[in-house]
Protein backbone atom coordinates (compact mmCIF):
# COMPACT_ATOMS: atom_id res chain seq x y z
CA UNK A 1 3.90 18.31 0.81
CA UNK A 2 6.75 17.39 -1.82
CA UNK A 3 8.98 20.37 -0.34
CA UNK A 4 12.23 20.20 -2.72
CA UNK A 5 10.60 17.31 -4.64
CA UNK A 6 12.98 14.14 -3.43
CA UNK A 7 10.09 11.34 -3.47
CA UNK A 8 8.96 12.76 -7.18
CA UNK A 9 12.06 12.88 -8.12
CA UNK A 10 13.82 9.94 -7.17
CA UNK A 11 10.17 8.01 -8.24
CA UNK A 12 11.44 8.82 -11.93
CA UNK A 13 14.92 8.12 -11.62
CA UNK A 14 13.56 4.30 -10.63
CA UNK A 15 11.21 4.60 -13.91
CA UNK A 16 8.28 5.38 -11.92
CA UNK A 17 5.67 8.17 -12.35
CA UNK A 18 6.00 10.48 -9.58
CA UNK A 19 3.54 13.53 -8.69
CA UNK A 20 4.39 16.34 -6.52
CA UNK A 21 2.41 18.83 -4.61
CA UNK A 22 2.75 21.48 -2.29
CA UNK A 23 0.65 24.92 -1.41
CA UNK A 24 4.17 26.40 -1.59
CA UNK A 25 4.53 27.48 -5.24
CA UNK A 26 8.92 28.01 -4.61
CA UNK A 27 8.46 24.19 -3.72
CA UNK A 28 6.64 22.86 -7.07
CA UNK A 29 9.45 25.44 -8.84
CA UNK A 30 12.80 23.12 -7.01
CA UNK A 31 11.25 20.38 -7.69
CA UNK A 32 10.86 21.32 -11.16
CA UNK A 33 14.23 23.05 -11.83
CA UNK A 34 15.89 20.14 -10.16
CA UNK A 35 14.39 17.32 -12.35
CA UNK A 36 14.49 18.82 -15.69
CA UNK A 37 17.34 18.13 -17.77
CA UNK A 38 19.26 20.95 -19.14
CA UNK A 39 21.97 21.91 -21.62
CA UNK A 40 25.34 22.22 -19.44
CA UNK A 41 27.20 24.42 -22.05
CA UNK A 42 23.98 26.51 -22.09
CA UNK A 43 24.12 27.31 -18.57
CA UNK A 44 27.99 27.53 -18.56
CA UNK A 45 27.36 30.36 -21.43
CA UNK A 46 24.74 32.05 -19.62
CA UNK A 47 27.09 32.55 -16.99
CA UNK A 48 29.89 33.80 -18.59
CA UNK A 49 27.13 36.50 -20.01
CA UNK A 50 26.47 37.58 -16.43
CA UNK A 51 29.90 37.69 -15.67
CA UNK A 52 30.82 39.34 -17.76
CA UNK A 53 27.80 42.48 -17.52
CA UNK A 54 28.12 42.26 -13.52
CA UNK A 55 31.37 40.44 -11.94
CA UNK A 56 33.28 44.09 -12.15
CA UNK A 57 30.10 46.62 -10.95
CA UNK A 58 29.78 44.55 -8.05
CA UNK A 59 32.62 43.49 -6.80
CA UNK A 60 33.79 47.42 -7.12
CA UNK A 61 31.50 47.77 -4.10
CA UNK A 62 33.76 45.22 -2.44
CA UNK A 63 37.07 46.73 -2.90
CA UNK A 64 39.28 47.62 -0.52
CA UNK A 65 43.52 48.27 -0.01
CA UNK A 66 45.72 45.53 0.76
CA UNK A 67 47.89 47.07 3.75
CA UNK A 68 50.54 44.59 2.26
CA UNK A 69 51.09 45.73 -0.99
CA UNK A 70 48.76 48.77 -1.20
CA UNK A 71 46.91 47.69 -4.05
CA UNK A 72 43.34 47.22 -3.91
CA UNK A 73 41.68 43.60 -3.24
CA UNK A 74 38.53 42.22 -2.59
CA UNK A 75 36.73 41.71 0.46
CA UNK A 76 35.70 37.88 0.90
CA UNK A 77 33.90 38.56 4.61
CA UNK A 78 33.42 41.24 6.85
CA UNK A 79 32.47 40.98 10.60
CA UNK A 80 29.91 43.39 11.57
CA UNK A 81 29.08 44.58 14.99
CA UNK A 82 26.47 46.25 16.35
CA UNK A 83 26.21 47.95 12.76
CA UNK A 84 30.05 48.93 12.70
CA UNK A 85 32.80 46.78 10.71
CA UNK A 86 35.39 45.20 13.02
CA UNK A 87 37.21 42.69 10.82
CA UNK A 88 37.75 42.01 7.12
CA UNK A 89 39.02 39.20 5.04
CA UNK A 90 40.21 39.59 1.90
CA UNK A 91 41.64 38.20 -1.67
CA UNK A 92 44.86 39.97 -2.63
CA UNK A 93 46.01 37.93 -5.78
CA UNK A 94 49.36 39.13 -6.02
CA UNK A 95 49.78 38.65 -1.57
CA UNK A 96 48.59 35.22 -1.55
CA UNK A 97 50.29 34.05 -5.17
CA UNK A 98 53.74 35.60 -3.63
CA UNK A 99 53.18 33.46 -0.70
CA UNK A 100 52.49 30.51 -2.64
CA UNK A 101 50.09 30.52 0.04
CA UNK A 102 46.61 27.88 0.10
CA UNK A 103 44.65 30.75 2.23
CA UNK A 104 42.16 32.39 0.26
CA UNK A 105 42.11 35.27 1.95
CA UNK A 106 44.58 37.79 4.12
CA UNK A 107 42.54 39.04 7.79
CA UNK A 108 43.04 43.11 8.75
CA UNK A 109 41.17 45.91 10.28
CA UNK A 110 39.12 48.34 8.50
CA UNK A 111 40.86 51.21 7.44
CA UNK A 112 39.11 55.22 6.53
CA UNK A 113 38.95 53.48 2.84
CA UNK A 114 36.44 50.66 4.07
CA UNK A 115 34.53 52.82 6.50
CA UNK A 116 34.26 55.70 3.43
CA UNK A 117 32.96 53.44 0.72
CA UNK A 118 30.50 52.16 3.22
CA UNK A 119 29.09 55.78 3.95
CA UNK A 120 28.75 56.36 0.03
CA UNK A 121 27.19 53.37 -0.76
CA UNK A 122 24.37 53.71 2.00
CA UNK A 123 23.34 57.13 -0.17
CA UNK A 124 23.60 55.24 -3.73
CA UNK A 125 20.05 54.49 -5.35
CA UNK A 126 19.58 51.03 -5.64
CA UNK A 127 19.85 50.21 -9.47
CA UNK A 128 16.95 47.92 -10.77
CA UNK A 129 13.96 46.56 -8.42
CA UNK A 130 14.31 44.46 -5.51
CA UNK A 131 11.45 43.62 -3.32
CA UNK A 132 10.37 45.77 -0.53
CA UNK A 133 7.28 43.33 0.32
CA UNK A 134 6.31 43.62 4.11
CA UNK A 135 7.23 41.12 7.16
CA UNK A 136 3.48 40.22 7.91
CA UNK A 137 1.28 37.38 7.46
CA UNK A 138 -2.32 38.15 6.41
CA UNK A 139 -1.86 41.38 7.47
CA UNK A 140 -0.57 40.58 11.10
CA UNK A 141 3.28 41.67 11.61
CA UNK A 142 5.97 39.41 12.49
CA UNK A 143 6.70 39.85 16.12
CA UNK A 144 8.58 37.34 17.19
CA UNK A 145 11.15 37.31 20.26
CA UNK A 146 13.90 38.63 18.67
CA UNK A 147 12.76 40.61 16.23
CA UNK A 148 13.91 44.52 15.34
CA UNK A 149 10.43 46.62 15.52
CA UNK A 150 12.62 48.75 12.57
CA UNK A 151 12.52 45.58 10.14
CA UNK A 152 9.65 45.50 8.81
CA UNK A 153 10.24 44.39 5.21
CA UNK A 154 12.58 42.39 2.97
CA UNK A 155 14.81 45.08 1.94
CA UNK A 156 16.02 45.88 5.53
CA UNK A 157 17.36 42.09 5.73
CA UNK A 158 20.33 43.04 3.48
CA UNK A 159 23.34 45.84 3.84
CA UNK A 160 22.75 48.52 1.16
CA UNK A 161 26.13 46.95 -0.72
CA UNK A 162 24.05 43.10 -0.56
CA UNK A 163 20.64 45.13 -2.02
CA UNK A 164 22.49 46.94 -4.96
CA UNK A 165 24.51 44.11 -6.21
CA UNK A 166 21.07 41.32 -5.98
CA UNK A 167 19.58 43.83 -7.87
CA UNK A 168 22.12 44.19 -10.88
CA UNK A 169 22.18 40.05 -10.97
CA UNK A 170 18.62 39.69 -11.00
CA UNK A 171 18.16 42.39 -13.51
CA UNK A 172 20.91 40.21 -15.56
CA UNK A 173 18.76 37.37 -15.15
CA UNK A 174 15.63 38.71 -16.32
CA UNK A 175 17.17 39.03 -19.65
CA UNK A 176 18.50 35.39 -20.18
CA UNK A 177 16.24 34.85 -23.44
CA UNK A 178 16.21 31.18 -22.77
CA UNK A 179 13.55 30.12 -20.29
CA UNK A 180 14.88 27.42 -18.85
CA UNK A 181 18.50 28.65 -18.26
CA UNK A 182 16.68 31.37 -16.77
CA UNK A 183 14.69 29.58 -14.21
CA UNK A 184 18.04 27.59 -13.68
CA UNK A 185 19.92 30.92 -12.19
CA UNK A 186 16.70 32.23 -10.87
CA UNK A 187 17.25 29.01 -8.04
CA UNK A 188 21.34 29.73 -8.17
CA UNK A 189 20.42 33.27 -7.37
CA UNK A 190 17.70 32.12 -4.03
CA UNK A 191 19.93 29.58 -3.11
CA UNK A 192 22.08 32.43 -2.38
CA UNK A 193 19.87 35.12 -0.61
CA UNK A 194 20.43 33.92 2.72
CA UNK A 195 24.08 33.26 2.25
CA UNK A 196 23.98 37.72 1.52
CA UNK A 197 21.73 38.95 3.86
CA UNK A 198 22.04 40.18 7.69
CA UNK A 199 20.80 37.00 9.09
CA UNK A 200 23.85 35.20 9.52
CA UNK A 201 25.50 35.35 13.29
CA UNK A 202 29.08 35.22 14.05
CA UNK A 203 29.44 31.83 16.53
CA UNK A 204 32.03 32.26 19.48
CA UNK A 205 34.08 30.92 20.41
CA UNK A 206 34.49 29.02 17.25
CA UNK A 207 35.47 32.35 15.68
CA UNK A 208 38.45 34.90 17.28
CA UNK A 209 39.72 37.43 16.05
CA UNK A 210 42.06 36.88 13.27
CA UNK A 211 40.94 33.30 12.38
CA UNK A 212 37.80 32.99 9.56
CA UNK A 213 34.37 33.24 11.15
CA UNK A 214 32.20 30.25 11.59
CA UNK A 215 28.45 31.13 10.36
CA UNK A 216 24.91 29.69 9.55
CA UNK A 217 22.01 30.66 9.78
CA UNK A 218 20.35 29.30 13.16
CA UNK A 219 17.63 30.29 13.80
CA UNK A 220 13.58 30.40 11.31
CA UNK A 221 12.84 33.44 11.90
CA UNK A 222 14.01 36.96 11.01
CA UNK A 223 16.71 37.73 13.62
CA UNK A 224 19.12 40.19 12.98
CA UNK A 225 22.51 39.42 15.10
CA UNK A 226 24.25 42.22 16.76
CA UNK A 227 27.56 39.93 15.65
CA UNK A 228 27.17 39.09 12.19
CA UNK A 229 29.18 38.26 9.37
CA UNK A 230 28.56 40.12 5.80
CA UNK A 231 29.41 37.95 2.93
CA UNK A 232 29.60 39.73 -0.67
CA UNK A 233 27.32 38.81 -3.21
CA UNK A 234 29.01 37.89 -6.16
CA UNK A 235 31.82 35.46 -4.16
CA UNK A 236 29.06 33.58 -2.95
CA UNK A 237 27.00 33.73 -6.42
CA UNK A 238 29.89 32.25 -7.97
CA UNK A 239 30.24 29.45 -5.51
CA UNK A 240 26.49 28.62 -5.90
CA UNK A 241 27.15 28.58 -9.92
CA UNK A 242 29.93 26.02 -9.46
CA UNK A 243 27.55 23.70 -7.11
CA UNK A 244 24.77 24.11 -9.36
CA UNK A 245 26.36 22.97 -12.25
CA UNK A 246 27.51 20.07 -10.38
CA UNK A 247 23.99 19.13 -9.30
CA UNK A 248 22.54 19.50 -12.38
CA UNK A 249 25.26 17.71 -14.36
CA UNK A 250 24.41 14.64 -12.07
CA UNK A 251 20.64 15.15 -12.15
CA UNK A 252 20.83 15.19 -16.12
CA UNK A 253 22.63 11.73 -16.18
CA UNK A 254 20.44 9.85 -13.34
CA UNK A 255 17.08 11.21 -15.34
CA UNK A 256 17.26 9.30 -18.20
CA UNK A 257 13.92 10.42 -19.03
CA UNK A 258 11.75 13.71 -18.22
CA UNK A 259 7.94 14.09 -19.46
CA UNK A 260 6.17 16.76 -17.38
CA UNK A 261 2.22 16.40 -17.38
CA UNK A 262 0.06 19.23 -17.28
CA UNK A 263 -3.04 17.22 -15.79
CA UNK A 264 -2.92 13.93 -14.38
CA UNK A 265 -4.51 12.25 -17.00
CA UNK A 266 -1.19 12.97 -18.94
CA UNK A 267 0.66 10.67 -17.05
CA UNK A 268 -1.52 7.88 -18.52
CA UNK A 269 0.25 9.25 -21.86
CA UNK A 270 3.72 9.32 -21.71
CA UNK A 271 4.31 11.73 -19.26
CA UNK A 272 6.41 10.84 -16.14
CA UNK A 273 6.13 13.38 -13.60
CA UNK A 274 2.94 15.42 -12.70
CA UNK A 275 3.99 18.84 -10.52
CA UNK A 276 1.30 21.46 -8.84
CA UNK A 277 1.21 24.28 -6.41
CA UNK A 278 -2.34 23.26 -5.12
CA UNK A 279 -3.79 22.81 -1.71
CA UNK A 280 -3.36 19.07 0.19
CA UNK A 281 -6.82 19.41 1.40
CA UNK A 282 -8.27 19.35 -2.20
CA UNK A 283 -6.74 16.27 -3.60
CA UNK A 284 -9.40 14.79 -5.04
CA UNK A 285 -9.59 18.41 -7.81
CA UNK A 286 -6.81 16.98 -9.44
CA UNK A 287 -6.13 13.48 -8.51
CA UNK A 288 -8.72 10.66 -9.72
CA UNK A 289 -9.63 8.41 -6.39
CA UNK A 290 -7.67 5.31 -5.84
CA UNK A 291 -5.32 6.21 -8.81
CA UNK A 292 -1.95 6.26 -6.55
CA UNK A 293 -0.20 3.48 -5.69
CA UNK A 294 2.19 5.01 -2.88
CA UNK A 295 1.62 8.65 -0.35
CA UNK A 296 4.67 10.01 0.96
CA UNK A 297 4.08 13.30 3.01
């Protein structure tokens, strides 16, 4: 049960050989894309590539008018409820630079702009695929306590604005030629789903009106607030670039040394770290007996 690989991973970092498994195959993939070293300047150019091909498609479906200056800004949150916008913050570059402000953002009420856009984007097609795979678990639907009989799939955990734009990214990411840069912002991008989707309540009273909402997402299952706040996708995306990079600049220089083994017996040849999606019960398939010095589950 290595989850997101920290006993594996911090085994090599000591000069140890570490094996990870998990039946969860997005576990084996962290763990993987966490250790491995990677070119910095690679993934710093692979970004600048998707900016470049997406930053201005989707942040268009983020615009809306500064009531200071009447120019058009960017929307860094809105506050949704019961399905109707009631709040939004947004960047106005030329506002907050005149201001010499620190705020990132300027707070006002939706306006007929805000409310329009929204209408036309909810008939737009969304571009490239996204996944429409079904809430349900060996067949059986999940029904928990606070979940909308009308949700019944992936697709309906995200505003039609949060569906189109994850769709042009990932699309963008498909076509990074290198695989390992593309693996890299294939974890940016799910490290971000959550932070883009209708799952994330509004908490009161840490939040009034006029002040930036407090959110996370607090509960594991699929509840859909009736006070929620919508967060655009490619703000976020860029934050989770930024932290990425970060990580992985630090993960490169504590992993002095990174040999992945494709069977066990590999680690007996140079390899460090041995990593598979296989089942806990069923050990023995892959693992010699009496072979492991130390279990951490």
């Amino acid at each position: 049960f290595c989850g997101s690989g920290p006993t594996p991973i911090e085994a090599i970092k000591l000069g140890r050989k570490g094996i990870g498994i998990d039946l969860n195959p997005i576990s084996t993939f962290i763990t993987r894309m966490t250790a491995i070293p990677c070119d910095i300047g690679t993934i710093k150019t692979a970004f600048e590539d998707i900016r470049n091909n997406c930053k201005t498609e989707i942040e268009k479906l983020y615009e809306t008018n500064c009531p200071k200056c009447k120019q058009k800004a960017i929307i860094v949150y809105a506050i949704i409820e019961n399905d109707k916008m009631i709040e939004i913050g947004y960047e106005c570059k030329k506002c907050l630079k005149s201001k010499n402000s620190a705020k990132r953002f300027i707070i006002k009420k939706p306006d007929d702009f805000d409310f329009n856009l929204f209408d036309r984007i909810e008939k737009m097609k969304v571009p490239y695929w996204y996944p429409t795979t079904k809430l349900a678990y060996n067949g059986n639907e999940f029904k928990e306590g606070t979940h909308d009989p009308k949700v019944d799939s992936i697709d309906k955990l995200f505003d039609k604005r949060a569906l189109i734009s994850l769709s042009i990214l990932y699309n963008k990411i498909e076509e990074i030629k290198d695989e390992k840069v593309k693996n890299i912002y294939k974890i940016i991008f799910t490290s971000n789903v959550h932070n883009v989707s209708k799952l994330n309540p509004v908490h009161q009273p840490r939040w009034k009106k006029g002040m930036h909402p407090s959110t996370s997402w607090i509960l594991h299952r699929f509840w859909l607030p009736t006070l929620r706040v919508e967060c655009p996708v490619w703000f976020y995306f860029e934050e989770r670039v930024k932290h990425i990079i970060d990580a992985k600049e630090d993960s490169n220089f504590q992993i002095k040394y990174y040999k992945e083994a494709k069977k066990f017996e590999d680690l007996k040849d140079g390899a460090n770290i041995f990593l598979k999606t296989h089942n806990a019960l069923e050990l023995t398939q892959i693992i010699p007996k009496d072979s492991v010095d130390y279990v951490f589950t």
